[in-house]
Every structure is written in structure tokens, then in C-alpha cells.
Short mmCIF file of C-alpha atoms and ligand atoms in Angstrom, two decimals:
data_model
loop_
_atom_site.label_atom_id
_atom_site.label_comp_id
_atom_site.label_asym_id
_atom_site.label_seq_id
_atom_site.Cartn_x
_atom_site.Cartn_y
_atom_site.Cartn_z
CA MET A 1 0.18 -0.28 -0.50
CA PRO A 2 1.56 3.59 -1.19
CA PRO A 3 2.38 5.43 2.66
CA THR A 4 0.89 9.08 2.32
CA THR A 5 3.52 11.40 2.26
CA PRO A 6 4.49 12.86 5.70
CA SER A 7 5.17 16.47 6.30
CA PRO A 8 7.91 17.23 8.03
CA ALA A 9 5.60 18.28 10.96
CA ALA A 10 4.67 15.09 10.95
CA LYS A 11 8.19 13.83 12.05
CA LYS A 12 8.12 14.75 15.45
CA SER A 13 4.49 12.78 16.07
CA LYS A 14 6.63 9.73 15.32
CA THR A 15 8.98 10.59 18.40
CA THR A 16 8.18 8.88 22.27
CA VAL A 17 7.05 12.07 24.49
CA ASN A 18 6.55 11.45 28.55
CA GLY A 19 6.19 7.84 27.63
CA ASN A 20 3.04 8.20 25.45
CA HIS A 21 2.90 5.01 23.49
CA GLN A 22 2.28 5.69 19.83
CA SER A 23 -0.59 2.87 18.65
CA GLY A 24 0.60 1.23 14.93
CA GLY A 25 -2.33 -0.65 14.76
CA ASN A 26 -5.40 -0.71 14.60
CA ASN A 27 -7.15 -1.77 18.18
CA GLY A 28 -10.82 -3.71 17.11
CA GLY A 29 -12.31 -2.31 20.08
CA GLY A 30 -16.27 -3.58 19.18
CA ARG A 31 -18.91 -2.68 21.12
CA GLY A 32 -21.11 -5.64 21.52
CA GLY A 33 -21.96 -9.50 20.00
CA GLY A 34 -22.11 -10.10 15.79
CA SER A 35 -19.96 -10.90 12.71
CA GLY A 36 -19.36 -10.06 9.22
CA VAL A 37 -16.90 -7.44 7.68
CA GLY A 38 -17.94 -4.04 8.33
CA ALA A 39 -21.87 -5.39 6.93
CA ALA A 40 -24.17 -2.76 7.71
CA ALA A 41 -23.56 -0.29 4.93
CA MET A 42 -22.06 -3.16 2.50
CA PRO A 43 -22.27 -2.02 -1.29
CA LYS A 44 -22.67 -4.39 -4.16
CA SER A 45 -18.91 -5.32 -4.01
CA ALA A 46 -18.99 -6.65 -0.85
CA GLY A 47 -15.72 -9.16 -1.42
CA GLN A 48 -13.38 -6.65 -2.28
CA MET A 49 -13.71 -4.41 0.63
CA ARG A 50 -14.46 -7.68 3.14
CA ALA A 51 -10.66 -8.43 1.31
CA MET A 52 -9.99 -4.26 2.64
CA PHE A 53 -11.54 -4.83 5.45
CA GLU A 54 -9.11 -7.70 5.82
CA GLU A 55 -6.27 -6.36 4.57
CA LEU A 56 -5.53 -3.28 6.92
CA GLY A 57 -6.76 -4.91 10.31
CA LEU A 58 -9.98 -3.46 10.60
CA PRO A 59 -12.98 -3.61 12.86
CA THR A 60 -14.73 -6.42 11.47
CA ASP A 61 -18.17 -6.36 14.26
CA PRO A 62 -20.73 -4.98 12.34
CA ASN A 63 -21.00 -3.20 16.00
CA ASN A 64 -17.94 -1.84 15.70
CA LEU A 65 -18.21 1.80 14.75
CA TYR A 66 -14.66 2.54 13.57
CA GLY A 67 -16.41 -0.31 11.51
CA GLN A 68 -19.70 1.23 10.70
CA THR A 69 -17.60 4.35 9.70
CA VAL A 70 -15.04 3.27 6.61
CA SER A 71 -17.65 1.73 5.60
CA THR A 72 -19.89 4.48 4.30
CA MET A 73 -16.71 5.88 3.06
CA LEU A 74 -15.81 2.96 1.13
CA HIS A 75 -19.07 2.90 -0.26
CA ALA A 76 -19.06 6.23 -1.55
CA ALA A 77 -15.54 5.51 -3.03
CA GLU A 78 -17.26 2.67 -4.68
CA VAL A 79 -20.02 4.41 -6.21
CA MET A 80 -18.36 7.53 -7.37
CA ASP A 81 -14.60 5.03 -8.44
CA LEU A 82 -12.49 6.23 -6.17
CA PRO A 83 -9.04 5.26 -6.66
CA ASP A 84 -7.45 2.20 -4.63
CA TYR A 85 -4.75 3.35 -2.92
CA LEU A 86 -7.17 6.57 -1.19
CA ARG A 87 -9.48 3.87 0.27
CA GLN A 88 -6.63 2.49 1.27
CA ILE A 89 -4.66 5.65 3.50
CA LEU A 90 -8.39 6.95 4.01
CA ALA A 91 -9.36 4.11 5.75
CA GLN A 92 -6.59 4.20 8.64
CA PRO A 93 -5.59 6.88 10.61
CA LYS A 94 -1.81 8.83 10.17
CA ASN A 95 -0.93 8.46 13.71
CA GLU A 96 -3.07 7.03 17.39
CA ILE A 97 -1.71 8.97 19.72
CA MET A 98 -2.35 7.52 23.71
CA VAL A 99 -0.83 9.18 26.90
CA HIS A 100 -1.66 7.58 30.52
CA PHE A 101 -1.21 10.52 32.78
CA PRO A 102 -0.98 11.26 36.71
CA VAL A 103 -3.15 13.48 38.85
CA ARG A 104 -3.22 14.57 42.19
CA MET A 105 -6.86 14.63 43.41
CA ASP A 106 -8.74 16.91 45.41
CA ASN A 107 -8.20 14.25 48.72
CA GLY A 108 -4.61 14.29 48.49
CA LYS A 109 -4.57 11.06 46.03
CA THR A 110 -3.26 10.47 41.79
CA ARG A 111 -5.16 9.23 40.27
CA LEU A 112 -3.91 7.58 36.42
CA PHE A 113 -5.83 9.74 33.46
CA LYS A 114 -5.83 7.65 29.55
CA GLY A 115 -5.51 10.25 27.08
CA TYR A 116 -6.46 9.48 23.24
CA ARG A 117 -5.48 12.07 19.71
CA VAL A 118 -5.67 10.50 16.45
CA GLN A 119 -4.71 12.57 13.69
CA HIS A 120 -6.41 10.52 10.37
CA ASN A 121 -5.30 12.40 8.00
CA ASN A 122 -3.24 16.00 7.06
CA ALA A 123 -4.08 16.18 2.85
CA LEU A 124 -5.62 19.45 3.03
CA GLY A 125 -3.94 21.04 6.21
CA PRO A 126 -3.43 21.02 10.04
CA TYR A 127 -5.02 18.45 11.42
CA LYS A 128 -8.47 19.12 13.26
CA GLY A 129 -10.67 18.27 15.20
CA GLY A 130 -12.39 18.25 19.20
CA LEU A 131 -11.58 16.50 22.83
CA ARG A 132 -14.22 14.96 24.04
CA PHE A 133 -13.74 14.45 28.18
CA HIS A 134 -16.09 10.83 28.73
CA HIS A 135 -16.06 8.48 30.74
CA ASP A 136 -16.61 6.18 28.37
CA VAL A 137 -14.09 6.68 25.54
CA HIS A 138 -12.60 4.63 23.43
CA LEU A 139 -9.57 5.20 20.79
CA ASP A 140 -12.05 3.41 18.07
CA ASP A 141 -14.70 6.21 18.94
CA VAL A 142 -11.69 9.20 18.90
CA LYS A 143 -10.82 7.26 14.76
CA SER A 144 -14.45 7.43 13.77
CA LEU A 145 -14.38 11.27 14.83
CA ALA A 146 -11.02 11.87 13.40
CA PHE A 147 -11.85 9.92 10.54
CA LEU A 148 -15.39 11.75 9.41
CA MET A 149 -13.30 15.18 10.73
CA THR A 150 -11.36 14.46 7.78
CA MET A 151 -14.72 13.73 5.90
CA LYS A 152 -16.25 17.27 6.92
CA CYS A 153 -13.08 19.91 6.36
CA SER A 154 -13.27 18.79 3.36
CA LEU A 155 -16.80 19.24 2.41
CA VAL A 156 -16.98 22.42 4.13
CA GLY A 157 -13.88 24.12 2.42
CA VAL A 158 -12.40 24.47 5.32
CA PRO A 159 -8.04 23.97 4.64
CA TYR A 160 -7.69 21.07 7.31
CA GLY A 161 -7.44 17.71 7.61
CA GLY A 162 -9.38 15.52 10.93
CA GLY A 163 -7.93 14.94 13.97
CA LYS A 164 -10.04 13.76 17.28
CA GLY A 165 -8.76 13.02 20.43
CA GLY A 166 -10.61 13.27 24.16
CA ILE A 167 -9.89 12.49 28.03
CA LYS A 168 -11.74 9.46 29.43
CA VAL A 169 -12.83 11.21 32.10
CA ASN A 170 -16.39 11.85 33.66
CA PRO A 171 -16.13 15.55 34.32
CA ARG A 172 -19.20 15.65 36.07
CA GLU A 173 -17.43 13.64 38.53
CA HIS A 174 -13.96 16.22 39.42
CA SER A 175 -14.45 19.79 41.08
CA LYS A 176 -13.03 22.34 39.15
CA GLY A 177 -9.70 22.21 40.35
CA GLU A 178 -9.26 18.55 39.65
CA MET A 179 -10.71 19.64 35.77
CA GLU A 180 -8.16 22.22 35.79
CA ARG A 181 -4.98 19.80 36.77
CA ILE A 182 -6.14 16.92 34.09
CA VAL A 183 -6.96 19.16 31.41
CA ARG A 184 -3.56 20.52 32.35
CA ARG A 185 -1.77 17.24 33.02
CA PHE A 186 -3.09 16.27 29.58
CA THR A 187 -1.76 19.03 27.48
CA THR A 188 1.28 18.55 28.44
CA ALA A 189 1.92 15.05 27.74
CA ILE A 190 0.48 15.87 23.62
CA ALA A 191 1.94 19.11 23.79
CA HIS A 192 5.21 18.04 21.50
CA ASN A 193 2.17 16.50 19.23
CA ILE A 194 -0.25 19.18 18.42
CA GLY A 195 0.68 22.68 17.53
CA PRO A 196 -1.21 25.84 15.81
CA ASP A 197 0.33 25.21 12.13
CA TYR A 198 -0.50 21.17 12.91
CA ASP A 199 -3.02 20.11 15.16
CA ILE A 200 -5.21 22.05 16.55
CA PRO A 201 -8.25 20.66 18.86
CA ALA A 202 -11.56 21.80 19.54
CA PRO A 203 -14.16 21.18 22.18
CA ASP A 204 -16.16 18.41 21.82
CA VAL A 205 -19.05 16.20 23.87
CA GLY A 206 -17.94 17.23 27.75
CA SER A 207 -15.42 20.32 27.47
CA GLY A 208 -16.07 23.44 26.75
CA SER A 209 -14.51 27.19 26.26
CA GLN A 210 -13.02 27.17 30.68
CA HIS A 211 -11.00 23.75 29.21
CA MET A 212 -10.01 25.39 25.68
CA ALA A 213 -8.69 28.73 28.49
CA TRP A 214 -6.61 26.04 30.10
CA ILE A 215 -5.46 24.05 26.81
CA ALA A 216 -3.77 28.07 24.92
CA ASP A 217 -2.37 28.67 28.79
CA THR A 218 -0.74 25.16 28.98
CA TYR A 219 0.49 25.43 25.26
CA SER A 220 1.58 28.20 25.64
CA PHE A 221 3.93 28.42 29.19
CA LEU A 222 6.15 26.52 26.86
CA SER A 223 6.91 29.05 25.08
CA GLU A 224 9.66 27.19 22.66
CA ILE A 225 7.38 25.42 20.76
CA GLY A 226 4.18 27.56 20.51
CA GLY A 227 5.08 30.06 17.77
CA ASN A 228 3.74 34.29 17.68
CA ASN A 229 0.54 33.19 19.07
CA PRO A 230 0.51 29.45 21.14
CA ILE A 231 -2.40 30.55 21.95
CA ALA A 232 -4.07 28.90 18.21
CA VAL A 233 -3.49 25.62 18.78
CA ILE A 234 -6.77 25.97 20.21
CA THR A 235 -10.56 26.88 19.26
CA GLY A 236 -13.38 27.13 20.78
CA LYS A 237 -11.88 29.01 23.64
CA PRO A 238 -13.38 31.67 25.56
CA VAL A 239 -14.64 35.33 23.74
CA GLU A 240 -12.19 37.12 26.23
CA TYR A 241 -9.25 35.04 25.73
CA GLY A 242 -8.55 34.72 21.94
CA GLY A 243 -11.71 32.72 21.00
CA SER A 244 -14.23 34.21 18.10
CA LEU A 245 -17.74 35.41 18.63
CA GLY A 246 -19.81 33.06 17.47
CA ARG A 247 -18.22 30.09 17.83
CA GLU A 248 -20.40 28.94 21.29
CA LYS A 249 -23.59 28.72 18.48
CA ALA A 250 -21.37 27.54 15.91
CA THR A 251 -22.59 24.36 15.83
CA GLY A 252 -26.28 24.40 16.12
CA GLN A 253 -26.22 28.14 13.36
CA GLY A 254 -24.99 25.84 10.92
CA VAL A 255 -27.75 22.49 12.13
CA VAL A 256 -30.53 25.73 11.55
CA ASP A 257 -28.49 26.29 8.15
CA THR A 258 -28.18 23.39 7.02
CA LEU A 259 -32.88 22.75 7.34
CA VAL A 260 -32.90 26.98 6.00
CA GLU A 261 -30.86 25.40 3.11
CA MET A 262 -32.33 21.66 2.61
CA LEU A 263 -36.22 21.71 3.52
CA PRO A 264 -37.98 23.72 1.27
CA GLU A 265 -37.05 21.17 -1.31
CA LEU A 266 -38.41 18.76 1.14
CA LYS A 267 -41.57 20.97 1.29
CA LEU A 268 -41.31 22.15 4.52
CA ARG A 269 -41.12 26.03 5.58
CA PRO A 270 -38.59 25.94 9.14
CA ASP A 271 -41.40 28.04 10.51
CA ARG A 272 -43.88 26.05 10.07
CA CYS A 273 -42.11 23.00 11.42
CA THR A 274 -41.90 21.23 14.84
CA PHE A 275 -38.47 19.62 15.95
CA SER A 276 -37.67 17.12 18.65
CA VAL A 277 -33.97 17.14 19.90
CA LEU A 278 -32.06 14.57 21.39
CA GLY A 279 -28.87 15.32 24.18
CA PHE A 280 -29.23 19.37 24.67
CA GLY A 281 -26.05 20.45 25.55
CA ASN A 282 -24.20 23.17 22.71
CA VAL A 283 -24.89 21.60 19.92
CA GLY A 284 -28.69 20.33 20.92
CA SER A 285 -29.82 23.70 22.83
CA TRP A 286 -27.88 26.41 20.51
CA SER A 287 -29.76 24.05 17.94
CA GLY A 288 -32.69 24.34 19.43
CA LYS A 289 -33.28 27.98 19.86
CA ILE A 290 -31.53 29.33 16.80
CA PHE A 291 -34.56 27.12 15.05
CA GLN A 292 -36.90 28.13 17.54
CA ASP A 293 -35.58 31.86 16.71
CA LYS A 294 -36.87 30.98 12.93
CA GLY A 295 -40.69 30.29 13.84
CA ALA A 296 -39.93 26.25 14.55
CA LYS A 297 -42.08 24.62 17.35
CA MET A 298 -39.78 22.89 20.05
CA THR A 299 -41.92 19.77 21.63
CA ALA A 300 -39.96 17.41 22.90
CA VAL A 301 -36.23 17.07 24.51
CA ALA A 302 -34.08 14.35 25.74
CA ASP A 303 -31.09 14.04 27.33
CA HIS A 304 -28.98 12.27 29.74
CA THR A 305 -31.42 12.51 32.76
CA GLY A 306 -34.80 12.37 31.02
CA PHE A 307 -37.87 13.00 28.75
CA ILE A 308 -39.83 16.05 27.96
CA ALA A 309 -42.44 17.18 25.62
CA ASN A 310 -45.54 19.93 25.51
CA ALA A 311 -47.18 20.02 22.41
CA LYS A 312 -47.49 23.24 22.89
CA GLY A 313 -44.13 24.05 22.74
CA ILE A 314 -40.84 23.94 25.00
CA ASP A 315 -39.51 27.47 25.21
CA ALA A 316 -35.23 26.67 23.88
CA TYR A 317 -34.72 29.19 25.69
CA ASP A 318 -35.63 29.32 29.07
CA LEU A 319 -34.79 25.41 29.28
CA SER A 320 -31.28 25.69 28.65
CA ASP A 321 -31.52 28.16 31.30
CA TYR A 322 -32.86 25.36 33.25
CA VAL A 323 -30.42 22.86 32.87
CA ALA A 324 -27.60 25.60 33.18
CA LYS A 325 -28.53 25.71 36.42
CA THR A 326 -30.17 21.71 37.28
CA GLY A 327 -27.58 19.41 35.19
CA GLY A 328 -30.39 18.16 32.88
CA VAL A 329 -34.27 18.32 31.64
CA LYS A 330 -35.19 15.82 34.18
CA GLY A 331 -37.90 17.82 36.23
CA TYR A 332 -38.32 21.20 34.00
CA PRO A 333 -41.80 22.62 35.11
CA LYS A 334 -43.10 23.49 31.49
CA ALA A 335 -43.24 20.11 29.98
CA GLY A 336 -44.79 16.67 31.25
CA ALA A 337 -42.18 13.86 31.12
CA ILE A 338 -42.59 10.87 28.80
CA THR A 339 -41.15 7.44 28.37
CA LYS A 340 -37.86 7.00 25.69
CA ASP A 341 -40.26 5.20 23.15
CA GLU A 342 -42.77 8.06 23.53
CA PHE A 343 -40.18 10.55 22.84
CA TYR A 344 -39.51 8.64 19.33
CA GLN A 345 -43.17 8.12 18.99
CA THR A 346 -44.10 12.14 18.63
CA LYS A 347 -45.56 12.70 15.88
CA VAL A 348 -42.57 16.25 14.81
CA ASP A 349 -40.94 17.74 11.11
CA VAL A 350 -37.73 17.34 12.44
CA PHE A 351 -35.79 15.32 14.80
CA ILE A 352 -32.45 16.38 15.71
CA PRO A 353 -30.32 13.76 17.66
CA ALA A 354 -27.50 15.92 19.67
CA ALA A 355 -25.97 13.47 21.62
CA LEU A 356 -24.00 10.70 21.46
CA GLU A 357 -22.37 7.80 18.41
CA GLN A 358 -25.27 5.46 17.31
CA MET A 359 -28.39 6.45 19.25
CA ILE A 360 -30.60 5.47 16.29
CA GLN A 361 -30.49 1.77 16.12
CA GLU A 362 -33.06 -0.42 14.40
CA PRO A 363 -35.93 0.20 17.28
CA GLU A 364 -35.66 3.79 17.27
CA ALA A 365 -35.47 3.59 13.86
CA GLU A 366 -38.58 2.48 13.76
CA MET A 367 -40.71 4.17 16.15
CA LEU A 368 -39.60 8.10 14.37
CA ASN A 369 -42.23 9.92 13.23
CA CYS A 370 -40.44 12.44 11.66
CA LYS A 371 -39.63 13.64 7.73
CA VAL A 372 -36.20 15.14 8.35
CA VAL A 373 -33.51 13.39 10.43
CA ALA A 374 -30.95 16.39 11.32
CA GLU A 375 -28.05 14.99 12.72
CA GLY A 376 -26.12 17.97 14.88
CA ALA A 377 -24.70 14.80 16.58
CA ASN A 378 -21.41 12.81 14.65
CA ALA A 379 -23.17 9.09 13.66
CA PRO A 380 -25.65 8.59 15.60
CA THR A 381 -27.50 6.93 13.18
CA THR A 382 -26.69 3.15 12.99
CA PRO A 383 -26.28 1.82 9.03
CA ALA A 384 -29.16 -0.59 10.54
CA GLY A 385 -30.99 2.43 11.25
CA GLU A 386 -30.19 4.58 7.50
CA ARG A 387 -31.38 1.65 5.87
CA ILE A 388 -34.75 1.81 8.58
CA LEU A 389 -35.12 5.40 7.99
CA MET A 390 -34.34 5.67 3.78
CA GLU A 391 -37.38 2.37 3.96
CA ARG A 392 -39.81 4.35 5.97
CA GLY A 393 -39.24 7.20 3.35
CA ILE A 394 -37.68 9.50 6.07
CA GLU A 395 -34.84 12.33 5.03
CA VAL A 396 -31.12 12.23 7.01
CA LEU A 397 -28.66 15.11 6.56
CA PRO A 398 -25.77 13.70 7.14
CA ALA A 399 -23.84 14.84 10.01
CA ILE A 400 -20.69 16.39 7.97
CA LEU A 401 -22.88 18.26 6.67
CA CYS A 402 -25.40 19.53 9.03
CA ASN A 403 -22.45 18.73 11.88
CA ALA A 404 -20.28 21.41 9.96
CA GLY A 405 -20.80 24.75 11.83
CA GLY A 406 -17.95 23.55 14.43
CA VAL A 407 -15.01 23.28 13.08
CA THR A 408 -15.88 26.55 10.17
CA VAL A 409 -16.40 29.05 13.18
CA SER A 410 -13.34 27.30 14.55
CA TYR A 411 -11.41 27.92 11.38
CA PHE A 412 -12.78 31.13 11.78
CA GLU A 413 -11.18 31.57 15.14
CA TRP A 414 -7.31 30.13 14.05
CA VAL A 415 -7.88 32.78 10.60
CA GLN A 416 -8.03 35.83 13.24
CA ASN A 417 -5.34 34.46 16.65
CA LYS A 418 -2.41 33.86 13.51
CA THR A 419 -3.51 37.33 12.29
CA PHE A 420 -4.34 39.62 15.53
CA GLN A 421 -7.78 40.01 13.93
CA SER A 422 -11.26 39.87 16.05
CA TRP A 423 -14.87 39.76 13.54
CA ASP A 424 -17.67 40.97 14.24
CA LEU A 425 -21.08 38.54 14.76
CA ASP A 426 -22.82 39.24 11.97
CA TYR A 427 -19.15 39.14 9.51
CA VAL A 428 -19.28 35.57 11.56
CA ASP A 429 -22.29 34.86 10.59
CA ARG A 430 -22.33 35.37 7.40
CA GLU A 431 -19.11 33.71 6.37
CA LEU A 432 -20.32 30.11 8.10
CA ASN A 433 -23.74 30.34 6.19
CA LYS A 434 -21.90 31.20 2.82
CA HIS A 435 -19.63 28.06 3.54
CA MET A 436 -22.99 25.82 4.93
CA VAL A 437 -24.90 26.72 1.75
CA LYS A 438 -21.85 25.99 -0.52
CA ALA A 439 -21.08 22.69 1.26
CA ALA A 440 -25.01 21.84 0.74
CA GLN A 441 -24.69 23.03 -3.03
CA LYS A 442 -21.64 20.26 -3.64
CA THR A 443 -24.23 17.18 -1.79
CA ARG A 444 -26.81 18.03 -4.04
CA ALA A 445 -24.40 18.14 -6.77
CA ALA A 446 -22.96 15.06 -6.15
CA ARG A 447 -27.14 13.56 -5.36
CA LYS A 448 -28.03 14.17 -8.74
CA GLN A 449 -24.28 12.76 -10.17
CA TYR A 450 -24.78 9.96 -8.91
CA SER A 451 -28.34 9.31 -8.28
CA CYS A 452 -27.91 8.23 -4.72
CA ASP A 453 -28.79 9.35 -0.37
CA LEU A 454 -27.49 12.15 0.11
CA ARG A 455 -24.60 10.62 2.67
CA THR A 456 -23.02 8.71 0.11
CA ALA A 457 -23.89 12.23 -2.07
CA ALA A 458 -21.98 14.10 0.69
CA TYR A 459 -18.95 11.83 1.26
CA ILE A 460 -18.42 12.37 -2.50
CA ALA A 461 -18.73 16.25 -2.20
CA ALA A 462 -15.87 15.14 0.41
CA LEU A 463 -13.67 12.85 -0.76
CA GLN A 464 -13.48 14.15 -4.61
CA ARG A 465 -12.07 17.39 -2.77
CA LEU A 466 -9.43 14.72 -1.52
CA GLN A 467 -8.87 13.42 -4.51
CA GLN A 468 -7.84 16.27 -6.36
CA ALA A 469 -4.90 16.71 -3.73
CA TYR A 470 -3.58 13.35 -3.79
CA GLU A 471 -3.45 13.84 -7.78
CA VAL A 472 -1.50 17.17 -7.08
CA ARG A 473 0.98 16.18 -4.71
CA GLY A 474 0.99 12.41 -5.39
CA ILE A 475 2.51 10.82 -2.89
CA PHE A 476 6.03 11.27 -1.77
CA PRO A 477 8.84 9.43 -2.34
P1 NAD B 501 -22.12 18.25 24.88
O1 NAD B 501 -21.62 17.07 25.83
O2 NAD B 501 -22.98 20.15 25.78
O3 NAD B 501 -24.15 17.17 24.98
C1 NAD B 501 -23.83 16.30 25.29
C2 NAD B 501 -25.29 16.52 25.32
O4 NAD B 501 -25.72 14.51 24.91
C3 NAD B 501 -25.62 16.31 27.18
O5 NAD B 501 -27.17 17.45 26.90
C4 NAD B 501 -25.64 14.90 27.34
O6 NAD B 501 -26.94 15.18 28.47
C5 NAD B 501 -26.41 14.54 26.43
N1 NAD B 501 -26.43 12.36 25.93
C6 NAD B 501 -25.13 12.05 26.70
N2 NAD B 501 -25.75 10.81 26.75
C7 NAD B 501 -26.94 10.57 26.68
C8 NAD B 501 -27.51 9.34 26.79
N3 NAD B 501 -27.98 8.10 26.87
N4 NAD B 501 -29.27 9.54 26.05
C9 NAD B 501 -29.70 11.30 26.05
N5 NAD B 501 -28.74 12.33 25.99
C10 NAD B 501 -27.41 11.91 25.95
O7 NAD B 501 -21.79 18.14 23.43
P2 NAD B 501 -21.77 18.48 22.85
O8 NAD B 501 -20.98 19.29 21.70
O9 NAD B 501 -23.07 19.17 22.41
O10 NAD B 501 -21.83 17.52 21.85
C11 NAD B 501 -22.66 16.64 20.85
C12 NAD B 501 -22.68 16.18 19.30
O11 NAD B 501 -22.16 16.71 18.52
C13 NAD B 501 -21.20 15.10 20.25
O12 NAD B 501 -21.69 13.75 18.84
C14 NAD B 501 -20.48 15.78 18.95
O13 NAD B 501 -19.20 15.11 18.93
C15 NAD B 501 -20.83 16.67 18.25
N6 NAD B 501 -20.32 17.82 17.39
C16 NAD B 501 -21.18 19.34 18.84
C17 NAD B 501 -19.80 19.99 18.33
C18 NAD B 501 -19.62 20.40 18.94
O14 NAD B 501 -18.88 22.30 18.70
N7 NAD B 501 -18.98 20.97 20.42
C19 NAD B 501 -19.46 20.13 17.17
C20 NAD B 501 -19.18 19.19 15.66
C21 NAD B 501 -20.56 17.77 15.71
#
């Protein structure tokens, strides 16, 4: 298999830093039983795909998220006839970094934490992608999310590759002081593997602007590696410390920009839509607030604490304030508690999954009572779930299109840091909208050209840009 061209900066990722372990192989992981080779999204050339999975040591469990993600890409590659060497390069990340680091807890004891940074591809620019702080984060999840970042950045037209990272930690179980020490120590452990021109992390599930500020400050403290504005090493920072106006809401804004662009062809008007939201954190709450601002009515919401509904409408701003105080939607006084099944069965025009991966499996897909699924979360729909949605005529706006607003405004933040500028909110929103509309147009064009579903079309549009880059730059040496 031809190797990818190492960038000059890539050399440093081959070193061992503070005991970091770089896993060269593929840790299959897996989330449950089943057999077969990435069977869920198999295209017509199943034999060829099976051979590639075996050759690259990809996980063969059909429930494995990384296997599902790569299968989706390979299906699009098959439809557009992408050269084999590119399928192979993109099927595996360039670098998988795992670190273990000790942190002193408030009670004086020391605890060892595990962290990850996966750098999937940098053909289009520096690696870019969030950091997840979650007790159940695994290497395969991070690899999948890094892969999706490569696709997303390509589709939305920002000059970045794909990366992702995380710490195996439940932020809700730690004091602010403990989290600060965990985050700063993790930053130190990966400091030589990230950089403003090399790999630029951002927030994801469980992490936010305060964590980004600690990372930027820690990285700046290691001043010999930061360049002339080391805080450009990370985006999603507080506005007071190099962040961009509009970044916090950007992913939700992008979800709604995509809906506004795509709904008319589905004969739906945003101002007449009802919608439900799964996951009411950053992406879910901002999607809810901004869609509500367009006139849509939110009638059901779920998060890790419970499921609520009110047919007359739930005010997204008011619920957001409630969640900020209580930590979840459970007990919200202006809506009634419902069961999980009732939540999925709630009749709405648009359903916005904005929680974790693989939450829309076959049972949920069977229950959903909506016309459109707008994927705010990454990989919320399993291939088996998606097949059912398709059979039922439910349109899916794929995550690499729908939730690309976050990385787009992260790019704007990085440009502002690098050029010592500060953009106003209107400008940020306008530029974001341009990127989202263009990505939607590219997706529509690919769907027309290849007569395929929107997810395949979005992947094709992303792969086309990567293919063009690889064709002109070639493979080193
Ligand atoms: P967040 O931590 O702010 O919110 C996550 C939400 O999911 C919370 O409301 C939580 O209660 C809910 N949740 C967790 N487990 C759940 C469960 N089992 N059932 C129901 N709800 C559950 O995270 P976020 O930043 O909003 O990210 C959400 C999704 O969007 C993730 O897939 C993330 O990768 C993706 N995403 C985030 C960004 C961003 O800018 N933050 C950008 C692109 C994509």
C-alpha cells in the first residue's frame, strides 16, 4: 500500500513524548456481539470490501463504530470509483497517540488517566478536531470521529485535515480544580504532538471554553513550541481569551443553516416546523434556540437525565437556563415527563439527534415519527438504523454536512488568532452561512450526478476534494 506523504511537522509525531505510546496497529475494540465484515453498510462489491478490511486489519464486528464509519466511506468510494490507493489511505488514521498521566486529586491521592489524540489525515491542512471528556471514550470512537473530521473539513471547504482526541474522564465527577489539573497535565502530555500549524484541537462532548482556555494557557507556557501566537493551538476558547464571537453557537447555527437550505426541497417551511431534540448540550440547545428563532416549535427533548414533552412548545432559551442550573432536562416544570419510546414516537417534522454516536439503531428508527433527521451529533445513526429510515421515506441530513458549522467557525477563530484580528458577529454568521450553503450545494450536486442518498453524496463531495489534492501532490517519495 502506498504510504501517505509525511509533512515536515509529521516527524515529531513519530517520537515518544513523556512516555506517550503511539499505537501503530488497529485496536479493534467493538461494542457488542455479531459477526460479519462491516456488514451493515456493505455496497455491491462486498467481497472486495471484505478483502480490504482483512488487509488493513479493520474491525469486522458490524456493531463497531469505526468499521461502520469506514464502510460508509468505502460505499461512497465505490459509487464514485475512487482509486484504490485513496480508499486504503483514508481507511486508517496516520497517527494514533495514547497517553497515561497521573493527576493529584483533591483528597491528596494520585489517579492515573488515559488520553487520546488520533490524527487521521492532513492532506488538506493541519489536523483539526475536538477533545471529548467522557468516561466511556475508546480508541475506536476517537478514530471514527477523527475520520469524520477529515470528511467534514473537506466538504465544508476549510483548509484542515481531521483529528480527534479525548480523556477517559467523567467531568461531572470532578471539582473545577481537579479538572484543571487533568486538562493541563493532558496538554503537557500531548504538547509535542499538537501545534498551531500542525494539529489544532477544539471542544467536543464534555469539554467547553474553560477547558480550551486552560489548554491554550498551558501550551503557551511551553513557549518554545508555540510560534508567535501559541493560543492558536486550540479553538473554542472564551471570547475574552482569543475565542471568536459566534463559536459557542456555531454548530447549532450550522445545523439550522443546513435545515433552512434543505427544507424547502422537502416541501417544509422552517417557520412551520415542529421538532424534537436528543441531547441538550452545546449542539442540541443552540440548534433548538436558533431553529426556534426561525419560527419552528420544539415539542420534545431528551438528555442523559430524562425525556420531556409539551405539544404547545418548549421554550429553548428557558429550558437552556434550567439545564444550566440543574444539569439536565429532568423535572423541567413547563413540560411533562415521557418515556423513551414516547420521545421517539413524538410526531414532529424534524428530529435533531445531538447527543452521542449510534443512538438511532433499528428500534429507534422504527419508532421515529418525523420527516427529516438533521444530524447534529457525529454518527448518531447506525447503518442498520439508516436503512430503516430510508425505507420509511425519512430524509437524513448527514452529520458531515449538518454539524460542520463548529469546525468552520473554529477555522475563523484560528484565522483571527493568526492574523491578530477580531471579527464581528454578523461577519462570522454571514461567512459561516456561505460555507454551509456551499457545502449543501456540493452535496446536492453529487446526489444528482450519482443518483444516491444524501449521506453518500456528502461523502462523495468530500472525497472529490481529497482526490484532487492527492492527484496534484502525488505520493512521496
Ligand atoms: P455536550 O456535552 O455539550 O452535550 C451532550 C448532550 O448529550 C448532553 O445534553 C447530554 O445530556 C446528552 N447525552 C449524553 N448521553 C446521553 C444519553 N445516553 N441519552 C440522551 N442524551 C445523552 O456535547 P456537544 O458538544 O453538544 O456534542 C454533541 C454531539 O455533537 C457529539 O456527537 C459531538 O461530537 C457533536 N459535535 C459537537 C460539536 C461542538 O462544536 N461542540 C461540533 C460538531 C459535532
